[in-house]
Structures are given as C-alpha cells and as structure tokens.
Coordinates of C-alpha atoms in Angstrom, one line a residue:
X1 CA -75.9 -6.2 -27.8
X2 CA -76.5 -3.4 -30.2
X3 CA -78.4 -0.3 -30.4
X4 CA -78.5 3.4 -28.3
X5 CA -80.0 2.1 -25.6
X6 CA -77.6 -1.2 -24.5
X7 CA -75.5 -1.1 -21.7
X8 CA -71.8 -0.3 -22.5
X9 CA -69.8 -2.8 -20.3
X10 CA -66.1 -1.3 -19.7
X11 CA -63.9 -3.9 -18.7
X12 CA -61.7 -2.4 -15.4
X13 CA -58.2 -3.7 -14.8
X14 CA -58.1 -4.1 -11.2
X15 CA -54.2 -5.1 -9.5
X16 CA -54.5 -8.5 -7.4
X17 CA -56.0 -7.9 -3.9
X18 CA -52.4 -8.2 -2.4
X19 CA -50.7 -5.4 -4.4
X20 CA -53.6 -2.8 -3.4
X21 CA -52.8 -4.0 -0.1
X22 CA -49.4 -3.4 0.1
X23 CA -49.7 -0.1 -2.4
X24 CA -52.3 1.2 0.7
X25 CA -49.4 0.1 3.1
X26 CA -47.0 2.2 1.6
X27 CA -48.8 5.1 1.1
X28 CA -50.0 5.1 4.9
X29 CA -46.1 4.7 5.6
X30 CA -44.8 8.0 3.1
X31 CA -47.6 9.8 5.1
X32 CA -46.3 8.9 8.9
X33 CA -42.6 9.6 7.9
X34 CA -44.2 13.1 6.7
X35 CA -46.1 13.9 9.9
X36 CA -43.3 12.6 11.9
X37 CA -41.0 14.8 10.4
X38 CA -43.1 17.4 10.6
X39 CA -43.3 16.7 14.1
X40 CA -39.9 16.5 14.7
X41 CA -39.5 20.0 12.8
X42 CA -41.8 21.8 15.3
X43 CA -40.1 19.7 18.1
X44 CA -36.4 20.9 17.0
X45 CA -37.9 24.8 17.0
X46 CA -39.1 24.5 20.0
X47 CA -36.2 22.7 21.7
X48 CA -33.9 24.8 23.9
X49 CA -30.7 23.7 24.2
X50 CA -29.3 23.0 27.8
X51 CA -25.6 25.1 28.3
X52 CA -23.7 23.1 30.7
X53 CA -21.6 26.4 31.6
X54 CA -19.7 23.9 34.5
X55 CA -18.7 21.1 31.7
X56 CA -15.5 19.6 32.2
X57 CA -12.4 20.0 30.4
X58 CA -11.6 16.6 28.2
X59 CA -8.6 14.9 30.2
X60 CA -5.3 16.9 28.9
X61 CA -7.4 19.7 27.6
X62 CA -6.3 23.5 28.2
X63 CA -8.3 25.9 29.3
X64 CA -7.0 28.4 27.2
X65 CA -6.4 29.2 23.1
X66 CA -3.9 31.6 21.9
X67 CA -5.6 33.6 19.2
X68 CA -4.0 33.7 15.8
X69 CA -6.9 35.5 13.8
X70 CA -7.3 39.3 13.9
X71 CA -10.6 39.1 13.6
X72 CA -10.9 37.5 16.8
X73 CA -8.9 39.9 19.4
X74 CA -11.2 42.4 21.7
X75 CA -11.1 45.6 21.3
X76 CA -8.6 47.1 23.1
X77 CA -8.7 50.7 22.4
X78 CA -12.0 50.7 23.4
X79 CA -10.9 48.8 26.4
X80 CA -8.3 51.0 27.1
X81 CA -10.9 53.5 28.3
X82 CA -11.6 51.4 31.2
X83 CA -8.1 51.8 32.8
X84 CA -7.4 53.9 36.0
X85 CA -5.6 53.6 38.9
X86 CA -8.0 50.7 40.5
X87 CA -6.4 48.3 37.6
X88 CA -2.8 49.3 38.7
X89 CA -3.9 48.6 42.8
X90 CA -4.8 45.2 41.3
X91 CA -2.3 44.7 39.3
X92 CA 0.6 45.2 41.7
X93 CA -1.2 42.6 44.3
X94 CA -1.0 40.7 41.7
X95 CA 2.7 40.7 41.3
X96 CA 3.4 40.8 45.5
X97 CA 1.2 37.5 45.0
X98 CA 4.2 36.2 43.0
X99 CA 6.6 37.4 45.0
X100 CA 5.7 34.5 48.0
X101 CA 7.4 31.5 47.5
X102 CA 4.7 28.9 48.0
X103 CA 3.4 31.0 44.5
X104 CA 5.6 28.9 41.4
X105 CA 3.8 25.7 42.9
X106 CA 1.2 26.2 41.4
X107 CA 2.5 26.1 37.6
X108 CA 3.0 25.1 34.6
X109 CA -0.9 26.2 34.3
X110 CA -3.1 26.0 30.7
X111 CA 1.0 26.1 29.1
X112 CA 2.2 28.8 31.2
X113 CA 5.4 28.8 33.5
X114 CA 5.5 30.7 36.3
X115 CA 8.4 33.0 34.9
X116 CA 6.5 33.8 31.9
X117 CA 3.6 34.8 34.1
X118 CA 5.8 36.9 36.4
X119 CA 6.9 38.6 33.5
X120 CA 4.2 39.1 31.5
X121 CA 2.4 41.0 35.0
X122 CA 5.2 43.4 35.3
X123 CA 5.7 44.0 31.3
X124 CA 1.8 44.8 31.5
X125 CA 2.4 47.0 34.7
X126 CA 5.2 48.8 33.0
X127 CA 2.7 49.4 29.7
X128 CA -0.2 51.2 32.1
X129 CA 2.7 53.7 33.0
X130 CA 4.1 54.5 29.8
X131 CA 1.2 53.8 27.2
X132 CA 0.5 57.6 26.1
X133 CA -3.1 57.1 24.5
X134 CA -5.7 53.8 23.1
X135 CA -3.8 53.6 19.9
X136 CA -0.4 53.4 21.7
X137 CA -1.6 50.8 23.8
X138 CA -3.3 48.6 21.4
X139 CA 0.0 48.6 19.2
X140 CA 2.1 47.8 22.2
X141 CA -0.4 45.5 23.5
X142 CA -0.3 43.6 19.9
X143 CA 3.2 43.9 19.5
X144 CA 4.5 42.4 23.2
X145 CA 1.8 40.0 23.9
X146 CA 0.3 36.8 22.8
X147 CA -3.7 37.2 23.6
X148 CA -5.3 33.9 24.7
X149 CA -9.0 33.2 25.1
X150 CA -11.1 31.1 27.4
X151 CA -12.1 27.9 25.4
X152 CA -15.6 28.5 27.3
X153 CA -18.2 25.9 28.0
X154 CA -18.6 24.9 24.5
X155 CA -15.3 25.5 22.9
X156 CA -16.3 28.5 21.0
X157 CA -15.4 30.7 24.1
X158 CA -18.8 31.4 25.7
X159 CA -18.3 32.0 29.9
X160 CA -20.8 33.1 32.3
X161 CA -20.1 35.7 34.0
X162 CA -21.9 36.0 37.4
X163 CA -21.1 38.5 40.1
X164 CA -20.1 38.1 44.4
X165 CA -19.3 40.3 47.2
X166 CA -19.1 41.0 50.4
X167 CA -21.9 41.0 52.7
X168 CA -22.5 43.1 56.3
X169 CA -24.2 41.6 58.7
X170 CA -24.7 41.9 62.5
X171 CA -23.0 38.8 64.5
X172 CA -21.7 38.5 68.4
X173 CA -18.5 37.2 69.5
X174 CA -20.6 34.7 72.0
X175 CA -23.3 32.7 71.3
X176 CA -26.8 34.1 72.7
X177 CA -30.1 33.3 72.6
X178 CA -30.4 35.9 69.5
X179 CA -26.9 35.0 67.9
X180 CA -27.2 31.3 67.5
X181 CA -25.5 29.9 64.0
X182 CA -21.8 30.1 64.1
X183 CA -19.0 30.1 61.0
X184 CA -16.0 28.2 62.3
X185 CA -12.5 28.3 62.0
X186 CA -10.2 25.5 59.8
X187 CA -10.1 22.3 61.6
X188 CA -6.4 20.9 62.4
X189 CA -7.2 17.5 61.1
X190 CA -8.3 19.1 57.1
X191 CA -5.8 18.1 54.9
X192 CA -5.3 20.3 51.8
X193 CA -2.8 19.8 48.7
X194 CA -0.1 21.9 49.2
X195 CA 0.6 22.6 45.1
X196 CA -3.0 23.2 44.1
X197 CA -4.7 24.2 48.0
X198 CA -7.5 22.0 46.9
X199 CA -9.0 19.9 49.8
X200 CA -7.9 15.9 50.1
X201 CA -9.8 15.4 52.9
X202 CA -9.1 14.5 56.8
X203 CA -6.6 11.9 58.6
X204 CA -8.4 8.8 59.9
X205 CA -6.3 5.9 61.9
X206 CA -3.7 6.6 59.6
X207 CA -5.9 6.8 56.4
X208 CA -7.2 9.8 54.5
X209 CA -11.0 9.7 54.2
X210 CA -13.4 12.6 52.8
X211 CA -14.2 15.1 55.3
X212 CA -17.8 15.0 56.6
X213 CA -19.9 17.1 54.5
X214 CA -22.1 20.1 56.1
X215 CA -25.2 17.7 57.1
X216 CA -22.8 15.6 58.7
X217 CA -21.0 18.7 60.4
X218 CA -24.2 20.3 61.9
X219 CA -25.7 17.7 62.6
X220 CA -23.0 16.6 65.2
X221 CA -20.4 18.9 67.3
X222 CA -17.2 17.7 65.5
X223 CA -16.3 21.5 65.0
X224 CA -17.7 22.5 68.5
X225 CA -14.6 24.8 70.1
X226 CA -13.9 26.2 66.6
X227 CA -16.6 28.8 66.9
X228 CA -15.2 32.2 65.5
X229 CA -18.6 34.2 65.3
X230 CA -22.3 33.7 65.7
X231 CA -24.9 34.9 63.2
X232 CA -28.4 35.8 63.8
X233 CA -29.8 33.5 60.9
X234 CA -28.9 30.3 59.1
X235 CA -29.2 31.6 55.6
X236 CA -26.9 34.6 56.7
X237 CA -24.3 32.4 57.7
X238 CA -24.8 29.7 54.4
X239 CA -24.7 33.7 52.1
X240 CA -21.2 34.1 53.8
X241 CA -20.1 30.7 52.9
X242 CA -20.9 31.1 49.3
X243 CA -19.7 34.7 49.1
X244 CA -16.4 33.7 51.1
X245 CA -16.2 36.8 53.3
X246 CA -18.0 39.6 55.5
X247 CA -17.8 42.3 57.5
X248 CA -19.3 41.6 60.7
X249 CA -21.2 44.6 63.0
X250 CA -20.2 43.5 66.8
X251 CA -23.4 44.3 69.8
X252 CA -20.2 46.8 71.5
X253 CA -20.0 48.9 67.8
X254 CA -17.0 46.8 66.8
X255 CA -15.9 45.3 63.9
X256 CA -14.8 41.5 63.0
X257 CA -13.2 41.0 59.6
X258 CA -13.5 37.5 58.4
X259 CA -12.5 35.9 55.3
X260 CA -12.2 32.4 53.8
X261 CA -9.5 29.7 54.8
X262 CA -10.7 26.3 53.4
X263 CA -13.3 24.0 52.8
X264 CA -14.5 20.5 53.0
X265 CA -13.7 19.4 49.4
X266 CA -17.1 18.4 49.1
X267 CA -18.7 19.7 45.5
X268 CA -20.4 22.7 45.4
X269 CA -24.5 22.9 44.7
X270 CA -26.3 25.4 44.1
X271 CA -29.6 26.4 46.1
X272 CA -30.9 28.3 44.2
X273 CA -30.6 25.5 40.9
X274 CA -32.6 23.5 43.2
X275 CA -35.2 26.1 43.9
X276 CA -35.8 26.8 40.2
X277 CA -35.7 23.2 39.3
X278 CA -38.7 22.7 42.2
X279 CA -40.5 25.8 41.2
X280 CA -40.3 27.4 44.4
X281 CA -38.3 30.3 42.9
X282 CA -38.9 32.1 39.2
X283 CA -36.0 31.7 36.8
X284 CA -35.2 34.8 36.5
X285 CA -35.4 35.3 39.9
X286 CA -33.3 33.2 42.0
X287 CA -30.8 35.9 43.1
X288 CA -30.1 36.5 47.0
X289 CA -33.2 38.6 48.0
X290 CA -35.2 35.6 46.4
X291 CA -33.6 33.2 48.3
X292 CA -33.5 35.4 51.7
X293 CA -37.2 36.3 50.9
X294 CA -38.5 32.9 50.7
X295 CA -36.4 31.6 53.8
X296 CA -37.7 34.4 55.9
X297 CA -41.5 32.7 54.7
X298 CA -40.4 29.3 55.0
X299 CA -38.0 29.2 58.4
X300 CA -39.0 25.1 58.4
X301 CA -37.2 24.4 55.1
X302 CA -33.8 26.2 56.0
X303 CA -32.1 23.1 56.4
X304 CA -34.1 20.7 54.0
X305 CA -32.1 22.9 50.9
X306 CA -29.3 24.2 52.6
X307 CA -28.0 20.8 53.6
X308 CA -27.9 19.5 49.9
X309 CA -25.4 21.1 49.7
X310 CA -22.7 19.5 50.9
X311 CA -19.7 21.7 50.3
X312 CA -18.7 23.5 54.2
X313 CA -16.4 26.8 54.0
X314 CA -14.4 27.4 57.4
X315 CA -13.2 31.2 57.7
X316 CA -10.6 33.1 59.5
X317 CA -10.1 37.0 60.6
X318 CA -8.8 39.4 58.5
X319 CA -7.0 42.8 59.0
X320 CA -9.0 45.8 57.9
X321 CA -6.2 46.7 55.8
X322 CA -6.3 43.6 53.9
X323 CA -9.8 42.9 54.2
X324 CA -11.6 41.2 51.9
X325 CA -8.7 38.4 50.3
X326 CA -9.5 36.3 48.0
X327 CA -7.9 32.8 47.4
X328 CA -4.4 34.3 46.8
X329 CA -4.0 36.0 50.2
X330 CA -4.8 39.7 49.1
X331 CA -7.4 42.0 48.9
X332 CA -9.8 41.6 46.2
X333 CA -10.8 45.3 44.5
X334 CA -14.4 46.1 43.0
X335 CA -14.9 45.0 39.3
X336 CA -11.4 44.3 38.8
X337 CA -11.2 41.0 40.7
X338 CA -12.2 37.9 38.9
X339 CA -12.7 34.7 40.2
X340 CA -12.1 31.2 38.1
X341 CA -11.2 27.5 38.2
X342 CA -7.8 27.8 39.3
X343 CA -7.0 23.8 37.7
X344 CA -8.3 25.3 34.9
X345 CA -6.7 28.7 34.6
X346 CA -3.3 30.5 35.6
X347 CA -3.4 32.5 39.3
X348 CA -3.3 35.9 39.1
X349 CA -3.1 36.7 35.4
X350 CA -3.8 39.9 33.6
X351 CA -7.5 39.4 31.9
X352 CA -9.6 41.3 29.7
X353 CA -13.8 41.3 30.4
X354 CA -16.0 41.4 27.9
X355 CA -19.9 41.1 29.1
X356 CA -23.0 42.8 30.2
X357 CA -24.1 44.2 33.7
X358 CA -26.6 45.7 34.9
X359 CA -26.8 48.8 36.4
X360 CA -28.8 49.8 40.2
X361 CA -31.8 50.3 38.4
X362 CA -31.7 46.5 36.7
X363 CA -30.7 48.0 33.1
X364 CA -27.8 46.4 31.5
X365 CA -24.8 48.1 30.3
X366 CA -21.9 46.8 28.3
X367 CA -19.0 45.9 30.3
X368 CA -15.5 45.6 28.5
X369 CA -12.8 45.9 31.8
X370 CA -9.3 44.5 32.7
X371 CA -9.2 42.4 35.5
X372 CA -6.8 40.5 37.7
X373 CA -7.4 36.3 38.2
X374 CA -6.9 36.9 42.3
X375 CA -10.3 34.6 43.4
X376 CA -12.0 31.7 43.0
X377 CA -15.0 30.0 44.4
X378 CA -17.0 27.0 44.9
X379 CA -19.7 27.6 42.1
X380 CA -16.8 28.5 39.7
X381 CA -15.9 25.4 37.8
X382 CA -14.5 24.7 34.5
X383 CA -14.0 26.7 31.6
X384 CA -17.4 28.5 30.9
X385 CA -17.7 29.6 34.5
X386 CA -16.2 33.3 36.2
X387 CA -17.3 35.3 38.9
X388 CA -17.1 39.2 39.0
X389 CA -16.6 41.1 42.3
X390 CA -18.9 43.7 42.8
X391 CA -17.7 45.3 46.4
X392 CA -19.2 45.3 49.9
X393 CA -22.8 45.7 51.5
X394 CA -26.7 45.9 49.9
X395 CA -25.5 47.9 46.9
X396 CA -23.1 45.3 45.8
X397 CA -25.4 42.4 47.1
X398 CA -27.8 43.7 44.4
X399 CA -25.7 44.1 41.9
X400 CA -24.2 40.4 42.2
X401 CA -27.2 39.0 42.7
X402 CA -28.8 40.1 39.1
X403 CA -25.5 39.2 37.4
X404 CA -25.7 36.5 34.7
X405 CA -24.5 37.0 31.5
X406 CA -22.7 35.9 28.4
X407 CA -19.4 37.0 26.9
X408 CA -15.7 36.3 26.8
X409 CA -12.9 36.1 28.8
X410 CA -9.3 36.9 27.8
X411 CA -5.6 36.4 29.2
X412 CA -2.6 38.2 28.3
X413 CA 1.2 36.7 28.2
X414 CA 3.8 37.7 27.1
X415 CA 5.3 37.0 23.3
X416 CA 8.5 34.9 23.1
X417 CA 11.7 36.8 22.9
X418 CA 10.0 39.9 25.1
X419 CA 11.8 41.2 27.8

C-alpha cells in the first residue's frame, strides 16, 4: 500500500518460544541467588557465634604457648602495682605445696618439669624481695623468664574468668527435723588416680565400674553412716558442692570447717546453663541469688535440676588455720587463688590476670593481678575456662556470682640457663 494514511507493518524478530523460555528461567534464577544472598547477608549479621569456653584440647595439644612477640606480653609494670604481701602468702604455699613428695607426680605438665616449676616459684619469690621499683621488675621479669600464655578456648588466648568462694551457712552436727540434707565424707570404696587425683571410679567384684552419680546416691543410702553435717536446705548443700568449701555456724555457737576431698568422677553441669537454656532464669542473671531465689519459689523442682547433674563432691573438716584449701592441700587467699584444668595446666604456677570485675555496686573495674594455680573445680575445664577466688561469706558470694568476663591468662617459667 501507498499513501499517508496506510498502515506501516514492522516486521518484529521474535526468539523461538523455547529460548524466551529458558531466557525467563534464567533471569528468575540470577534473581533468587540475589535474594538468597541477600538473605544470607542479613542472616550472617545477625548470627552470634556460640564460644564453647569448655572445648577440648586436640589430642597432644598443650595448653600453653610461650610468647615470642613483644607485642604480645602483659603489662607488667602496670601489673607490678598489684603486688603486696597477699602475693608472697600465696606464693610461698605454693612452694611448701612442692615441697610434699606425692607433688613431682603430677609432671611433666603443658612442657614443664617439675624442677623447672620448683625453680621458677622460688626465682619469682626471690624477685618480689629484691625488685626495687615496676621498671626493675619488668626488666628482671623479661630477662629471667620465658612468659607463656593460655592457648584459650579458641586458640587466640581468650579464657573466662568466673569467680567462687566460700559460703557460711548454719548446719547441725545431727540430723533434725530442721537440719535434714547432709554433705558426706569420701567413701572407702572411691578409687582415685594417684598421679593426676582424678576419679576412676569404685571397686565392684573385682572390677572397676563408675561410681553412682548424685541421683543414684540420694536416691538410695549407699553413703548412709558417712554423714559429716546436716544443712537446712538442699540448694545450700548442692552451693557448697560447687563452691568446694564452707564455714559452717553450729546450734551450740561452734564452728565446723569443711573443705573438699573428692568426687564421683561424674562430669560436671551446670544448673544454671540449664535454667537459661529453659528460660526460667534471665541470661544475665543466672548467678547464686538467682538460682537461690527461684528455688526458695519453686521448693518442688529442687531435685528435678539439681539431679542433672550428676557430678557428687564428698568433703572433709578442716583446721581453722588452714581453712579454706583448695585442691593442693593449702589455703586458698582472696583474689590471688586461681583455679584451672589441672590436665591442662601446671599445679601451682606463678600466673598473671588480666580481666574485668566488678565491683559491690555491679560496676566493673579492670583487673590486671598475679595469682597462684592452687585450685581447681568441677565447672573448670579445658583451656578457655578459670575460676577467681573472691573470699568468704555474702560479700564474696556477690561478687562471684556476677563474675564473667573475658581476658587472658598468663604463666611464668623460668628461661634456660637461669639459676
């Protein structure tokens, strides 16, 4: 056709019905892997990552790394303010703690013989005497000893520090009907390792079988004669068992002293993990007086939690004068005792704190201290965990109960070739 007015035919090339198709297809396909990723971005931000603070060493692993960068040693001037005469009490139980001779079984630990460790304790000792200001003492410190560092829960040398003590509660030398739930004395039939003093378990018609686990042990009167003290409450008793010791308040004004002396090798769990996990406690909030506070509501579910976990702790009385021990036999001293994994780590080594803590009125201060390796405990596995001891009754009860924090842990032995 001609003209203004005829149609104008445009001729379209159109792709075959099957390429469209599969064009649309892939198009539809760029666009999910977009939102996807997109997804998965959001996803990753909002993604917290689980620290598994009780992770296990690899087989052959060490707990400890000797630090060859500068950069990475603590600051020891700065932690040379920290010293007084509570460090050298410590320190010297410390080195009487060597001076047993059931002590050098328990090395070679993370690379270190128990000579070196002997020495190393009383070359520090001999440093805190003679060390005549922080710049002295960092130079000497530098100069005589190699400074190692907790490989931590992730490798990178991150530990939790939480905090113990020593509880005071009221308790009776009988049982009454107000004094009901006892703490008993080591059974004769517990069978511990004598080089590492973990438990192996109990002698059975000539076999060696687990020991029962603390369900099993209430629930039957296998320990019955083995009574040492009663407590008024069930969760007072269990807070001993976790703490390890307490001073007990007798009905005649006396005083009983009791302190750890085994347990039933059974793993340790912890209550309040499970209280959390079942939302019966805040996160934040799953200290002591949370605990006690929600037991003193809920009297019926005492033993539904308490009896998960399994791990039993059997006690024994102390002396005032060497009341409280800790696992080495002698008495542990307010933030200067730490507790560890003693597979992991060596027995009473010279360490250096770094952390937070936080104060009586819940702020948190930095905390850079010496300490002395002299406890352990049944929470305290592996490499990323430590305990702090914060000292007897409520004060101290509050303290440990608040403490969980961060930071790094260091150990102190001496070069080769020092005297």
């Amino acid at each position: 056709m001609t003209g203004s007015s005829a149609a104008r035919i445009v001729r379209v090339e159109c792709p075959p019905v099957g390429r469209r198709r599969k064009e649309a297809m892939m198009r539809t396909y760029r666009l999910a892997l977009v939102l996807a990723a997109l997804g998965a971005a959001a996803g990753c931000r909002h993604k917290e990552v689980v620290k598994d603070y009780a992770r296990p060493l690899p087989p052959g692993a060490s707990g400890l790394r000797k630090i060859t960068d500068p950069a990475e040693l603590p600051d020891l001037k700065a932690a040379y303010a920290s010293i007084d005469n509570s460090l050298n009490e410590a320190l010297d139980r410390s080195i009487a703690w060597t001076a047993k001779p059931s002590a050098a079984q328990h090395f070679p630990a993370a690379g270190i013989s128990f000579d070196h460790a002997v020495r190393s304790l009383k070359a520090f000792r001999k440093l805190l005497d003679t060390c005549a200001s922080a710049a002295d003492f960092e130079q000497r410190v530098l100069e005589d000893f190699d400074v190692y560092t907790s490989v931590g829960w992730d490798g990178s040398g991150t530990v939790l520090f939480t905090g113990y003590y020593s509880p005071v509660f009221n308790a009776s030398g009988e049982k009454t009907v107000e004094y009901r739930y006892p703490l008993y004395t080591r059974p004769p039939d517990l069978v511990v390792d004598p080089a590492t003093g973990e438990t192996r378990g109990r002698r059975a018609g000539g076999a060696l079988v687990p020991y029962a686990t603390r369900t099993e042990i209430e629930n039957s009167r296998m320990l019955e004669g083995r009574e040492l003290v009663w407590l008024k409450d069930k969760f007072s008793a269990y807070i001993i068992h976790v703490n390890g010791s307490a001073k007990l308040v007798l009905p005649d004004g006396g005083t009983l002293y009791v302190g750890y002396a085994g347990n039933n090798g059974h793993p340790y769990t912890s209550i309040g993990d499970i209280l959390v996990r079942e939302k019966k406690l805040d996160p934040g909030k799953k200290g002591l007086a949370a605990m006690r506070d929600f037991f003193a509501k809920n009297p019926a579910q005492v033993d539904h939690y308490l009896h998960r976990n399994d791990r039993f702790v059997f006690f024994q009385e102390y002396t005032s004068e060497n009341w409280p021990a800790g696992s080495l036999g002698f008495k542990v001293t307010q933030e200067r005792t730490l507790a560890t994994d003693k597979s992991v780590f060596p027995r009473a080594g010279m360490t250096l704190v770094r952390t937070r803590i936080n104060g009586e009125s819940g702020e948190k201060r930095p905390f850079l201290r010496f300490m002395l390796d002299q406890d352990t405990g049944g929470a305290i596995r592996a490499a990323g965990r430590a305990d702090i001891y914060m000292g007897i009754g409520p004060k101290a009860e509050l303290l440990a109960g608040r403490q969980s924090e961060e930071g790094r842990m260091y150990y102190f032995f001496l070069k080769p070739g020092k005297a």
